[in-house]
């Protein structure tokens, strides 16, 4: 078996009395989509943040590409090839869609300290940005100011910017939210193919998408992973049904 | 050509037409005013790089303006008194040459911006405003209590410094020189805004998390922006001292920081010609309203309030509409 790309060891994080992460250990293997599901407030986004570097765990470690990255900041992890999309879009809202994508390509290539040439006329950056926009179907919107995009389009732009990084792993926090049925379906199809480029740790509330995509599913409840397994295993797991899926049936 | 470009061109034309008229009509005072506008605009162009592109609300840019001014004052006073600045370990003499003075002003204010930036850019919001203000005030009190260079009284330079090939004593030639500097810096600043650096810097202002997520650490970007910004304002300080043939601690005072910020806000934050329009409006108001009432700053205050409340893009924003960043 090949080594996992990303591993967390016993991550713990508390906000005051609230334990948002309790001894979370999971891994992400090459070529897979590993879905992380759980009720609202379970600590999914908090975990993503700790893996991405925006939040330091109280205890535990994060390993990426075989290296302990717990002490590295977000930018350093991103440069290693860890791409993230946010649950609440974090884009440069005054910029056009193209500018946001070029910014991603610039981060990936380096060379930020260039003060003279027009960055939008840099062919390498521009073609990387346009290719990424094209892949998520945002080419038509390239000239639109990001603040004017719909909620769903912003999620797609987040994915496009992540693509410009040519990452070794994706962390996606609810990329389907706000997309609508058609959009979700299209993005599901896209992510399905994306796993061959880099594995995806996918937080998602859309259960159809999760069961369609996930090679493995981990269920997070009150900061704790109560089960990890294939879609079939998770569906059958009594604890999961009680703690989580049961709620959906109500 | 978009609307903002047309407005910028009109402002540039106006800036050239008014003094041409003044030369023809022999109105030396207007020429001096136009020179002042150009120099103060340059100080604002410097601040606009930090404030407009970077979102760094520096309330201490008088520090760099003053350092530029004192670079001129100190070098020129040694030259006019025939006293070397330093004899040991190596002999350093003063100078009356503008290019050398500018170089020293730019380097000294860039160095100061580097130090102030390293210490203040870890903070943000009100703390950043307060720390930059504190550094400005520190230099102000230092200048007051430094007797070697005039202390509270400042330094007078008897003859304006020279520039190769020009007679800087002629107000029109000095004006042309200041315009040339302003337009070169405006050109460079317009390139900067569209460069890779500008894209990332302004991106960091809009969303820090976005920058980090694509692998760019905002701190270094901001530090470099702050250094460039301080250096430009420092260059303006050296020219301002040469215009007045005088430097004093007031160049360091927080009023000066506030005025530079007013130019930017009046004219339009992050607009290329914002500081130019703002400085021109400020000087015109100062002289038209200042002649009517010594409380002209009340009108300035009201105008500023109006801009902040109703015309966020300042004069340029109101005339040109929303900012176009895509091309
Ligand atoms: N910075 C913080 N300070 C204090 N509490 C926090 C902080 N961030 C998150 N929390 C709390 O931690 C818990 C987990 O939040 P988190 O956002 O990780 O949940 P989630 O599983 O992503 O939920 P959702 O499905 O709604 O996105 C919540 O109770 C939240 O209020
Ligand atoms: Mg969440």
CSV table of N, CA and C in Angstrom, one decimal, chain A residues 45-185:
chain,number,residue,atom,x,y,z
A,45,UNK,N,-15.2,22.0,10.3
A,45,UNK,CA,-14.4,23.1,9.8
A,45,UNK,C,-13.2,23.4,10.7
A,46,UNK,N,-13.4,23.2,12.0
A,46,UNK,CA,-12.3,23.3,12.9
A,46,UNK,C,-11.1,22.4,12.6
A,47,UNK,N,-11.5,21.2,12.2
A,47,UNK,CA,-10.4,20.2,11.9
A,47,UNK,C,-9.7,20.6,10.6
A,48,UNK,N,-10.5,21.0,9.6
A,48,UNK,CA,-9.9,21.5,8.3
A,48,UNK,C,-8.9,22.6,8.6
A,49,UNK,N,-9.4,23.6,9.4
A,49,UNK,CA,-8.5,24.7,9.7
A,49,UNK,C,-7.2,24.3,10.3
A,50,UNK,N,-7.2,23.3,11.2
A,50,UNK,CA,-6.0,22.8,11.8
A,50,UNK,C,-5.1,22.1,10.8
A,51,UNK,N,-5.7,21.4,9.9
A,51,UNK,CA,-4.9,20.7,8.9
A,51,UNK,C,-4.3,21.8,8.0
A,52,UNK,N,-5.1,22.8,7.6
A,52,UNK,CA,-4.6,23.8,6.7
A,52,UNK,C,-3.6,24.7,7.3
A,53,UNK,N,-3.6,24.9,8.6
A,53,UNK,CA,-2.6,25.7,9.3
A,53,UNK,C,-3.1,27.0,9.9
A,54,UNK,N,-4.4,27.2,9.8
A,54,UNK,CA,-5.0,28.5,10.3
A,54,UNK,C,-5.2,28.4,11.8
A,55,UNK,N,-5.1,27.3,12.4
A,55,UNK,CA,-5.4,27.1,13.8
A,55,UNK,C,-4.4,26.0,14.3
A,56,UNK,N,-3.8,26.3,15.4
A,56,UNK,CA,-2.8,25.4,16.0
A,56,UNK,C,-3.5,24.4,16.9
A,57,UNK,N,-3.4,23.1,16.7
A,57,UNK,CA,-4.0,22.2,17.7
A,57,UNK,C,-3.4,22.3,19.1
A,58,UNK,N,-4.2,22.0,20.1
A,58,UNK,CA,-3.7,22.0,21.4
A,58,UNK,C,-2.7,20.8,21.6
A,59,UNK,N,-3.0,19.7,21.0
A,59,UNK,CA,-2.2,18.6,21.0
A,59,UNK,C,-2.3,17.8,19.7
A,60,UNK,N,-1.4,16.9,19.4
A,60,UNK,CA,-1.5,16.2,18.2
A,60,UNK,C,-0.6,16.8,17.1
A,61,UNK,N,-0.5,16.0,16.0
A,61,UNK,CA,0.3,16.5,14.9
A,61,UNK,C,-0.4,16.3,13.5
A,62,UNK,N,0.1,17.1,12.6
A,62,UNK,CA,-0.4,17.0,11.2
A,62,UNK,C,0.8,16.6,10.3
A,63,UNK,N,0.7,15.6,9.5
A,63,UNK,CA,1.7,15.2,8.6
A,63,UNK,C,1.3,15.3,7.2
A,64,UNK,N,2.1,15.9,6.4
A,64,UNK,CA,1.8,16.1,5.0
A,64,UNK,C,3.0,15.7,4.2
A,65,UNK,N,2.7,14.8,3.2
A,65,UNK,CA,3.8,14.3,2.3
A,65,UNK,C,5.0,13.8,3.2
A,66,UNK,N,4.6,13.1,4.3
A,66,UNK,CA,5.6,12.4,5.1
A,66,UNK,C,6.4,13.4,6.0
A,67,UNK,N,5.9,14.6,6.1
A,67,UNK,CA,6.7,15.6,6.9
A,67,UNK,C,5.7,16.2,8.0
A,68,UNK,N,6.3,16.4,9.2
A,68,UNK,CA,5.5,17.0,10.2
A,68,UNK,C,5.3,18.5,10.0
A,69,UNK,N,4.1,18.9,9.7
A,69,UNK,CA,3.9,20.3,9.3
A,69,UNK,C,3.2,21.1,10.4
A,70,UNK,N,3.1,20.5,11.6
A,70,UNK,CA,2.3,21.1,12.7
A,70,UNK,C,2.8,22.5,13.0
A,71,UNK,N,4.1,22.7,12.8
A,71,UNK,CA,4.6,24.1,13.2
A,71,UNK,C,4.6,25.0,12.0
A,72,UNK,N,4.3,24.6,10.8
A,72,UNK,CA,4.3,25.5,9.7
A,72,UNK,C,3.0,26.3,9.6
A,73,UNK,N,3.2,27.5,9.0
A,73,UNK,CA,2.0,28.3,8.9
A,73,UNK,C,1.2,28.0,7.6
A,74,UNK,N,0.1,28.6,7.4
A,74,UNK,CA,-0.8,28.2,6.3
A,74,UNK,C,-0.1,28.4,4.9
A,75,UNK,N,0.6,29.5,4.8
A,75,UNK,CA,1.2,29.8,3.5
A,75,UNK,C,2.3,28.7,3.2
A,76,UNK,N,3.0,28.3,4.2
A,76,UNK,CA,4.1,27.3,3.9
A,76,UNK,C,3.4,26.0,3.5
A,77,UNK,N,2.3,25.6,4.2
A,77,UNK,CA,1.7,24.4,3.8
A,77,UNK,C,1.1,24.5,2.4
A,78,UNK,N,0.5,25.6,2.1
A,78,UNK,CA,0.0,25.8,0.8
A,78,UNK,C,1.1,25.7,-0.3
A,79,UNK,N,2.2,26.2,0.0
A,79,UNK,CA,3.3,26.1,-1.0
A,79,UNK,C,3.8,24.6,-1.1
A,80,UNK,N,3.6,23.8,-0.1
A,80,UNK,CA,3.9,22.4,-0.2
A,80,UNK,C,2.9,21.7,-1.1
A,81,UNK,N,1.8,22.3,-1.3
A,81,UNK,CA,0.8,21.7,-2.1
A,81,UNK,C,-0.5,21.3,-1.4
A,82,UNK,N,-0.8,22.0,-0.4
A,82,UNK,CA,-2.1,21.7,0.3
A,82,UNK,C,-3.1,22.8,0.0
A,83,UNK,N,-4.1,22.5,-0.8
A,83,UNK,CA,-5.1,23.5,-1.2
A,83,UNK,C,-6.4,23.3,-0.4
A,84,UNK,N,-7.0,24.5,-0.2
A,84,UNK,CA,-8.2,24.5,0.7
A,84,UNK,C,-9.2,25.4,0.1
A,85,UNK,N,-10.5,24.9,0.2
A,85,UNK,CA,-11.6,25.8,-0.1
A,85,UNK,C,-12.4,26.0,1.1
A,86,UNK,N,-12.9,27.2,1.3
A,86,UNK,CA,-13.5,27.6,2.5
A,86,UNK,C,-15.1,27.4,2.5
A,87,UNK,N,-15.6,27.1,3.7
A,87,UNK,CA,-17.0,27.0,3.8
A,87,UNK,C,-17.7,28.3,3.6
A,88,UNK,N,-17.1,29.4,4.1
A,88,UNK,CA,-17.5,30.8,3.8
A,88,UNK,C,-16.5,31.3,2.9
A,89,UNK,N,-16.9,31.6,1.7
A,89,UNK,CA,-15.9,32.0,0.6
A,89,UNK,C,-14.9,33.0,1.1
A,90,UNK,N,-13.7,32.8,0.9
A,90,UNK,CA,-12.6,33.7,1.2
A,90,UNK,C,-11.9,34.1,-0.1
A,91,UNK,N,-12.5,35.0,-0.8
A,91,UNK,CA,-12.0,35.5,-2.1
A,91,UNK,C,-11.8,37.0,-2.0
A,92,UNK,N,-11.0,37.5,-2.9
A,92,UNK,CA,-10.8,38.9,-3.0
A,92,UNK,C,-12.0,39.5,-3.8
A,93,UNK,N,-13.0,40.0,-3.0
A,93,UNK,CA,-14.3,40.3,-3.6
A,93,UNK,C,-14.3,41.5,-4.6
A,94,UNK,N,-13.2,42.4,-4.5
A,94,UNK,CA,-13.2,43.5,-5.4
A,94,UNK,C,-12.6,43.0,-6.8
A,95,UNK,N,-11.9,41.9,-6.8
A,95,UNK,CA,-11.2,41.4,-8.0
A,95,UNK,C,-12.2,40.7,-8.9
A,96,UNK,N,-11.8,40.7,-10.1
A,96,UNK,CA,-12.6,39.9,-11.1
A,96,UNK,C,-12.3,38.4,-10.8
A,97,UNK,N,-13.1,37.6,-11.4
A,97,UNK,CA,-12.9,36.1,-11.3
A,97,UNK,C,-11.5,35.8,-11.8
A,98,UNK,N,-11.2,36.4,-12.9
A,98,UNK,CA,-9.9,36.1,-13.5
A,98,UNK,C,-8.7,36.5,-12.6
A,99,UNK,N,-8.9,37.7,-12.0
A,99,UNK,CA,-7.8,38.1,-11.1
A,99,UNK,C,-7.6,37.2,-9.9
A,100,UNK,N,-8.7,36.7,-9.3
A,100,UNK,CA,-8.6,35.7,-8.2
A,100,UNK,C,-7.9,34.5,-8.7
A,101,UNK,N,-8.2,34.0,-9.9
A,101,UNK,CA,-7.5,32.8,-10.4
A,101,UNK,C,-6.0,33.1,-10.6
A,102,UNK,N,-5.7,34.3,-11.2
A,102,UNK,CA,-4.3,34.6,-11.4
A,102,UNK,C,-3.6,34.7,-10.1
A,103,UNK,N,-4.2,35.2,-9.1
A,103,UNK,CA,-3.6,35.3,-7.8
A,103,UNK,C,-3.2,33.9,-7.3
A,104,UNK,N,-4.1,32.9,-7.5
A,104,UNK,CA,-3.7,31.5,-7.2
A,104,UNK,C,-2.5,31.1,-8.0
A,105,UNK,N,-2.6,31.3,-9.3
A,105,UNK,CA,-1.5,30.8,-10.1
A,105,UNK,C,-0.2,31.5,-9.7
A,106,UNK,N,-0.3,32.8,-9.3
A,106,UNK,CA,0.9,33.5,-8.9
A,106,UNK,C,1.5,32.9,-7.6
A,107,UNK,N,0.6,32.6,-6.7
A,107,UNK,CA,1.1,31.9,-5.4
A,107,UNK,C,1.8,30.6,-5.7
A,108,UNK,N,1.2,29.9,-6.7
A,108,UNK,CA,1.8,28.6,-7.0
A,108,UNK,C,3.2,28.7,-7.7
A,109,UNK,N,3.3,29.7,-8.6
A,109,UNK,CA,4.5,29.9,-9.3
A,109,UNK,C,5.6,30.6,-8.5
A,110,UNK,N,5.2,31.5,-7.6
A,110,UNK,CA,6.1,32.4,-6.9
A,110,UNK,C,6.4,33.6,-7.8
A,111,UNK,N,7.3,34.5,-7.3
A,111,UNK,CA,7.6,35.7,-8.1
A,111,UNK,C,6.7,36.8,-7.8
A,112,UNK,N,6.3,36.9,-6.5
A,112,UNK,CA,5.4,37.9,-6.1
A,112,UNK,C,6.0,39.3,-6.1
A,113,UNK,N,7.4,39.3,-5.9
A,113,UNK,CA,8.1,40.6,-5.8
A,113,UNK,C,8.5,41.1,-7.2
A,114,UNK,N,7.5,41.2,-8.1
A,114,UNK,CA,7.8,41.8,-9.4
A,114,UNK,C,6.9,43.0,-9.4
A,115,UNK,N,7.5,44.1,-9.7
A,115,UNK,CA,6.8,45.4,-9.5
A,115,UNK,C,6.4,46.1,-10.8
A,116,UNK,N,6.8,45.6,-11.9
A,116,UNK,CA,6.6,46.4,-13.1
A,116,UNK,C,5.7,45.9,-14.1
A,117,UNK,N,5.8,44.6,-14.5
A,117,UNK,CA,5.0,44.1,-15.6
A,117,UNK,C,3.6,43.9,-15.2
A,118,UNK,N,2.7,44.0,-16.2
A,118,UNK,CA,1.3,43.7,-15.9
A,118,UNK,C,1.0,42.2,-15.7
A,119,UNK,N,0.6,41.9,-14.5
A,119,UNK,CA,0.5,40.5,-14.1
A,119,UNK,C,-0.6,39.8,-14.9
A,120,UNK,N,-1.6,40.5,-15.4
A,120,UNK,CA,-2.7,39.9,-16.2
A,120,UNK,C,-2.2,39.6,-17.6
A,121,UNK,N,-1.0,40.2,-18.0
A,121,UNK,CA,-0.5,39.9,-19.3
A,121,UNK,C,0.6,38.8,-19.2
A,122,UNK,N,0.8,38.3,-18.1
A,122,UNK,CA,1.8,37.2,-17.9
A,122,UNK,C,1.2,35.9,-18.4
A,123,UNK,N,1.7,35.5,-19.6
A,123,UNK,CA,1.0,34.4,-20.3
A,123,UNK,C,0.9,33.1,-19.4
A,124,UNK,N,2.0,32.7,-18.7
A,124,UNK,CA,2.0,31.5,-17.9
A,124,UNK,C,0.8,31.6,-16.9
A,125,UNK,N,0.8,32.7,-16.2
A,125,UNK,CA,-0.2,32.8,-15.1
A,125,UNK,C,-1.6,32.8,-15.7
A,126,UNK,N,-1.7,33.6,-16.8
A,126,UNK,CA,-3.0,33.8,-17.3
A,126,UNK,C,-3.6,32.4,-17.9
A,127,UNK,N,-2.7,31.7,-18.5
A,127,UNK,CA,-3.2,30.4,-19.1
A,127,UNK,C,-3.5,29.4,-18.0
A,128,UNK,N,-2.7,29.4,-16.9
A,128,UNK,CA,-3.0,28.5,-15.8
A,128,UNK,C,-4.4,28.9,-15.2
A,129,UNK,N,-4.6,30.2,-15.0
A,129,UNK,CA,-5.8,30.7,-14.4
A,129,UNK,C,-7.0,30.4,-15.3
A,130,UNK,N,-6.9,30.7,-16.6
A,130,UNK,CA,-8.0,30.4,-17.5
A,130,UNK,C,-8.3,28.9,-17.6
A,131,UNK,N,-7.3,28.1,-17.6
A,131,UNK,CA,-7.5,26.7,-17.7
A,131,UNK,C,-8.4,26.2,-16.5
A,132,UNK,N,-8.0,26.7,-15.3
A,132,UNK,CA,-8.7,26.3,-14.1
A,132,UNK,C,-10.1,26.8,-14.1
A,133,UNK,N,-10.4,28.0,-14.6
A,133,UNK,CA,-11.7,28.6,-14.6
A,133,UNK,C,-12.5,27.7,-15.6
A,134,UNK,N,-11.9,27.4,-16.7
A,134,UNK,CA,-12.6,26.6,-17.7
A,134,UNK,C,-13.0,25.2,-17.1
A,135,UNK,N,-12.2,24.6,-16.3
A,135,UNK,CA,-12.5,23.3,-15.8
A,135,UNK,C,-13.7,23.3,-14.9
A,136,UNK,N,-13.9,24.4,-14.2
A,136,UNK,CA,-15.1,24.5,-13.3
A,136,UNK,C,-16.3,25.2,-14.0
A,137,UNK,N,-16.1,25.6,-15.2
A,137,UNK,CA,-17.2,26.2,-16.0
A,137,UNK,C,-17.4,27.6,-15.6
A,138,UNK,N,-16.4,28.4,-15.3
A,138,UNK,CA,-16.5,29.8,-14.9
A,138,UNK,C,-15.9,30.7,-16.0
A,139,UNK,N,-15.5,30.1,-17.1
A,139,UNK,CA,-14.8,31.0,-18.2
A,139,UNK,C,-15.7,32.2,-18.6
A,140,UNK,N,-17.0,32.0,-18.7
A,140,UNK,CA,-17.8,33.1,-19.1
A,140,UNK,C,-17.8,34.2,-18.1
A,141,UNK,N,-17.5,33.9,-16.9
A,141,UNK,CA,-17.6,34.9,-15.8
A,141,UNK,C,-16.2,35.6,-15.6
A,142,UNK,N,-15.2,35.3,-16.4
A,142,UNK,CA,-13.9,35.7,-16.1
A,142,UNK,C,-13.8,37.2,-15.7
A,143,UNK,N,-14.6,38.0,-16.4
A,143,UNK,CA,-14.5,39.5,-16.2
A,143,UNK,C,-15.4,40.0,-15.2
A,144,UNK,N,-16.2,39.1,-14.5
A,144,UNK,CA,-17.2,39.6,-13.5
A,144,UNK,C,-16.4,39.8,-12.2
A,145,UNK,N,-16.9,40.9,-11.5
A,145,UNK,CA,-16.3,41.2,-10.2
A,145,UNK,C,-16.9,40.1,-9.2
A,146,UNK,N,-15.9,39.5,-8.5
A,146,UNK,CA,-16.3,38.4,-7.6
A,146,UNK,C,-17.4,38.7,-6.7
A,147,UNK,N,-17.5,39.9,-6.1
A,147,UNK,CA,-18.5,40.2,-5.2
A,147,UNK,C,-19.9,40.1,-5.8
A,148,UNK,N,-20.0,40.1,-7.2
A,148,UNK,CA,-21.3,40.0,-7.8
A,148,UNK,C,-21.7,38.6,-8.2
A,149,UNK,N,-20.8,37.7,-7.9
A,149,UNK,CA,-21.1,36.3,-8.2
A,149,UNK,C,-22.2,35.7,-7.2
A,150,UNK,N,-22.9,34.7,-7.7
A,150,UNK,CA,-23.9,34.1,-6.8
A,150,UNK,C,-23.0,33.2,-5.8
A,151,UNK,N,-23.7,32.9,-4.7
A,151,UNK,CA,-23.1,32.0,-3.7
A,151,UNK,C,-22.4,30.8,-4.3
A,152,UNK,N,-23.2,30.1,-5.1
A,152,UNK,CA,-22.7,28.9,-5.7
A,152,UNK,C,-21.5,29.1,-6.6
A,153,UNK,N,-21.5,30.2,-7.4
A,153,UNK,CA,-20.4,30.5,-8.3
A,153,UNK,C,-19.1,30.8,-7.5
A,154,UNK,N,-19.3,31.4,-6.3
A,154,UNK,CA,-18.1,31.7,-5.5
A,154,UNK,C,-17.5,30.4,-5.1
A,155,UNK,N,-18.3,29.4,-4.8
A,155,UNK,CA,-17.7,28.1,-4.4
A,155,UNK,C,-16.9,27.5,-5.5
A,156,UNK,N,-17.5,27.6,-6.7
A,156,UNK,CA,-16.8,27.1,-7.9
A,156,UNK,C,-15.4,27.8,-8.1
A,157,UNK,N,-15.5,29.2,-7.8
A,157,UNK,CA,-14.2,29.9,-8.0
A,157,UNK,C,-13.2,29.5,-6.9
A,158,UNK,N,-13.7,29.2,-5.7
A,158,UNK,CA,-12.8,28.7,-4.7
A,158,UNK,C,-12.1,27.4,-5.2
A,159,UNK,N,-12.9,26.5,-5.9
A,159,UNK,CA,-12.3,25.3,-6.4
A,159,UNK,C,-11.3,25.6,-7.5
A,160,UNK,N,-11.7,26.6,-8.4
A,160,UNK,CA,-10.8,26.9,-9.5
A,160,UNK,C,-9.5,27.5,-8.9
A,161,UNK,N,-9.5,28.3,-7.9
A,161,UNK,CA,-8.3,28.9,-7.4
A,161,UNK,C,-7.4,27.7,-6.8
A,162,UNK,N,-8.1,26.8,-6.1
A,162,UNK,CA,-7.4,25.6,-5.6
A,162,UNK,C,-6.7,24.8,-6.7
A,163,UNK,N,-7.4,24.7,-7.8
A,163,UNK,CA,-6.8,24.0,-9.0
A,163,UNK,C,-5.5,24.7,-9.5
A,164,UNK,N,-5.5,26.0,-9.5
A,164,UNK,CA,-4.3,26.7,-10.0
A,164,UNK,C,-3.1,26.4,-9.2
A,165,UNK,N,-3.3,25.9,-8.0
A,165,UNK,CA,-2.1,25.6,-7.1
A,165,UNK,C,-1.5,24.3,-7.5
A,166,UNK,N,-2.1,23.5,-8.4
A,166,UNK,CA,-1.6,22.2,-8.7
A,166,UNK,C,-1.2,21.4,-7.4
A,167,UNK,N,-2.2,21.3,-6.6
A,167,UNK,CA,-1.9,20.7,-5.2
A,167,UNK,C,-1.6,19.2,-5.2
A,168,UNK,N,-1.1,18.8,-4.0
A,168,UNK,CA,-0.9,17.4,-3.8
A,168,UNK,C,-2.0,16.8,-3.0
A,169,UNK,N,-2.9,17.7,-2.4
A,169,UNK,CA,-4.1,17.3,-1.7
A,169,UNK,C,-5.0,18.5,-1.6
A,170,UNK,N,-6.3,18.1,-1.6
A,170,UNK,CA,-7.4,19.2,-1.5
A,170,UNK,C,-8.1,19.0,-0.2
A,171,UNK,N,-8.3,20.1,0.5
A,171,UNK,CA,-9.3,20.2,1.6
A,171,UNK,C,-10.4,21.0,1.2
A,172,UNK,N,-11.6,20.4,1.1
A,172,UNK,CA,-12.8,21.1,0.6
A,172,UNK,C,-13.9,21.2,1.7
A,173,UNK,N,-14.2,22.4,2.1
A,173,UNK,CA,-15.2,22.5,3.2
A,173,UNK,C,-16.6,22.9,2.5
A,174,UNK,N,-17.4,21.9,2.4
A,174,UNK,CA,-18.8,22.1,1.8
A,174,UNK,C,-18.8,22.9,0.4
A,175,UNK,N,-18.1,22.3,-0.5
A,175,UNK,CA,-18.1,23.0,-1.9
A,175,UNK,C,-19.4,23.0,-2.6
A,176,UNK,N,-20.3,22.1,-2.2
A,176,UNK,CA,-21.6,22.0,-2.9
A,176,UNK,C,-22.6,23.0,-2.4
A,177,UNK,N,-22.3,23.6,-1.2
A,177,UNK,CA,-23.4,24.5,-0.6
A,177,UNK,C,-23.7,25.6,-1.5
A,178,UNK,N,-25.0,25.8,-1.8
A,178,UNK,CA,-25.5,26.9,-2.6
A,178,UNK,C,-25.5,26.7,-4.1
A,179,UNK,N,-25.1,25.5,-4.5
A,179,UNK,CA,-24.9,25.2,-5.9
A,179,UNK,C,-26.3,24.8,-6.5
A,180,UNK,N,-27.2,24.3,-5.8
A,180,UNK,CA,-28.5,23.8,-6.4
A,180,UNK,C,-28.3,22.4,-6.9
A,181,UNK,N,-29.3,21.8,-7.3
A,181,UNK,CA,-29.3,20.4,-7.6
A,181,UNK,C,-28.4,20.1,-8.9
A,182,UNK,N,-28.6,20.9,-9.9
A,182,UNK,CA,-27.8,20.8,-11.1
A,182,UNK,C,-26.3,21.0,-10.9
A,183,UNK,N,-26.1,22.1,-10.2
A,183,UNK,CA,-24.7,22.5,-9.9
A,183,UNK,C,-24.0,21.4,-9.1
A,184,UNK,N,-24.7,20.9,-8.1
A,184,UNK,CA,-24.1,19.9,-7.3
A,184,UNK,C,-23.7,18.6,-8.1
A,185,UNK,N,-24.6,18.3,-9.0
A,185,UNK,CA,-24.4,17.1,-9.8
A,185,UNK,C,-23.2,17.3,-10.7
